[in-house]
XYZ file of C-alpha atoms in Angstrom:
142
model
C 0.000 0.000 0.000
C 2.765 2.439 0.887
C 4.402 1.975 -2.529
C 1.170 2.859 -4.315
C 0.590 5.833 -2.020
C 4.146 7.086 -2.529
C 3.800 6.686 -6.306
C 0.478 8.599 -6.300
C 1.983 11.350 -4.138
C 4.995 11.685 -6.425
C 2.729 11.744 -9.490
C 0.669 14.572 -7.954
C 3.849 16.445 -6.975
C 5.148 16.295 -10.568
C 1.786 17.388 -11.996
C 1.584 20.387 -9.669
C 5.202 21.358 -10.305
C 4.557 21.409 -14.052
C 1.202 23.220 -13.825
C 2.448 26.789 -13.179
C 5.156 26.599 -15.822
C 2.697 25.180 -18.341
C 0.141 27.932 -17.629
C 2.762 30.624 -18.235
C 3.815 28.930 -21.482
C 0.190 28.667 -22.689
C -0.560 32.297 -21.797
C 2.530 33.551 -23.595
C 1.644 31.499 -26.675
C -1.883 32.944 -26.660
C -0.633 36.500 -26.174
C 1.627 36.089 -29.206
C -0.945 34.216 -31.295
C -3.722 36.774 -30.681
C -1.449 39.767 -31.258
C -1.829 41.165 -27.750
C 1.828 42.204 -27.861
C 2.211 45.961 -28.217
C 5.092 46.853 -25.926
C 5.665 43.314 -24.649
C 4.904 44.325 -21.050
C 2.006 41.870 -20.644
C 4.054 39.058 -22.153
C 6.954 39.710 -19.779
C 4.677 40.139 -16.759
C 3.321 36.567 -16.818
C 5.103 34.769 -13.988
C 4.649 31.676 -11.847
C 4.856 33.188 -8.371
C 4.711 30.201 -6.028
C 3.541 26.674 -5.433
C 2.707 25.369 -1.957
C 1.614 21.813 -1.220
C 1.307 19.657 1.851
C 3.341 16.472 2.369
C 0.939 14.105 0.598
C 0.019 16.699 -2.043
C -3.658 16.700 -1.120
C -3.807 20.461 -0.529
C -2.208 22.732 -3.111
C -1.886 26.512 -3.549
C -0.780 27.792 -6.954
C -0.119 31.419 -7.754
C 0.560 33.215 -11.029
C 0.800 36.925 -11.769
C 0.484 39.256 -14.750
C -0.247 42.925 -15.355
C -3.826 43.793 -14.403
C -4.606 45.388 -17.747
C -4.290 41.903 -19.253
C -7.764 41.147 -17.878
C -9.154 44.194 -19.709
C -7.579 42.895 -22.916
C -9.141 39.485 -22.268
C -12.583 41.049 -21.726
C -12.249 43.579 -24.561
C -12.805 46.612 -22.360
C -10.813 49.748 -21.629
C -10.848 53.530 -21.551
C -12.374 53.866 -25.025
C -15.221 51.381 -24.451
C -18.630 53.101 -24.704
C -20.881 52.888 -21.642
C -24.329 52.410 -23.082
C -24.653 54.961 -25.861
C -22.326 56.076 -28.642
C -22.242 59.641 -27.283
C -20.217 58.739 -24.201
C -16.942 58.869 -26.087
C -18.051 60.026 -29.489
C -16.561 57.131 -31.446
C -17.061 53.434 -31.888
C -15.262 50.966 -29.695
C -12.256 49.626 -31.562
C -11.327 47.181 -28.837
C -11.931 43.528 -29.553
C -11.972 40.777 -27.022
C -8.760 38.762 -27.196
C -9.179 35.838 -24.834
C -5.581 35.018 -23.971
C -6.331 34.244 -20.312
C -9.833 33.076 -19.417
C -10.431 30.089 -21.726
C -7.069 28.462 -21.161
C -7.076 29.157 -17.427
C -10.545 27.705 -16.916
C -9.743 24.605 -18.978
C -6.460 24.064 -17.113
C -8.111 24.444 -13.703
C -10.707 21.873 -14.752
C -7.897 19.527 -15.889
C -6.030 19.763 -12.600
C -9.300 19.262 -10.706
C -10.025 16.101 -12.694
C -6.469 14.847 -12.171
C -6.693 15.329 -8.406
C -10.144 13.746 -8.208
C -8.880 10.698 -10.090
C -5.612 10.394 -8.166
C -7.071 10.920 -4.696
C -10.065 8.686 -5.538
C -7.793 5.806 -6.549
C -5.722 6.242 -3.409
C -8.825 6.259 -1.202
C -10.170 3.148 -2.949
C -6.847 1.366 -2.330
C -6.864 2.305 1.355
C -10.435 1.068 1.816
C -9.777 -2.101 -0.168
C -6.672 -2.915 1.884
C -8.506 -2.262 5.154
C -11.385 -4.537 4.145
C -9.057 -7.260 2.881
C -7.125 -7.300 6.177
C -10.364 -7.352 8.123
C -11.731 -10.289 6.098
C -8.493 -12.289 6.397
C -8.524 -11.816 10.181
C -12.096 -13.120 10.382
C -11.371 -16.247 8.399
C -7.978 -16.957 10.008
C -9.370 -17.222 13.536
């Protein structure tokens, strides 16, 4: 049982360690692909800040950072976005939504959630199965 648990823990540790770096890589690819690069500040601001996990990698904290205006780019809003009628600014909104962040982030969070559900579920099933097997063997041995 301990070998399986250690293998599952190590598998989760590797997955979590790769998650932040992969998110930064995906975001930078999307920024480049969608042409969000003007000065390059948003591209350079995407960083994996930290990763904290407990000993068995059942509780994880992941942190990334990027310039705040990147969210406005993702949502297609900004200082020249009209607020209800065309007279607010006097011109049409030229900003277009360029979803470099939200789609990929949501999909990646769902992937890591599924991975943890699968990994922790298998580990729990093994623990319960081993406990029941020991209990049954004790009953029949005496």
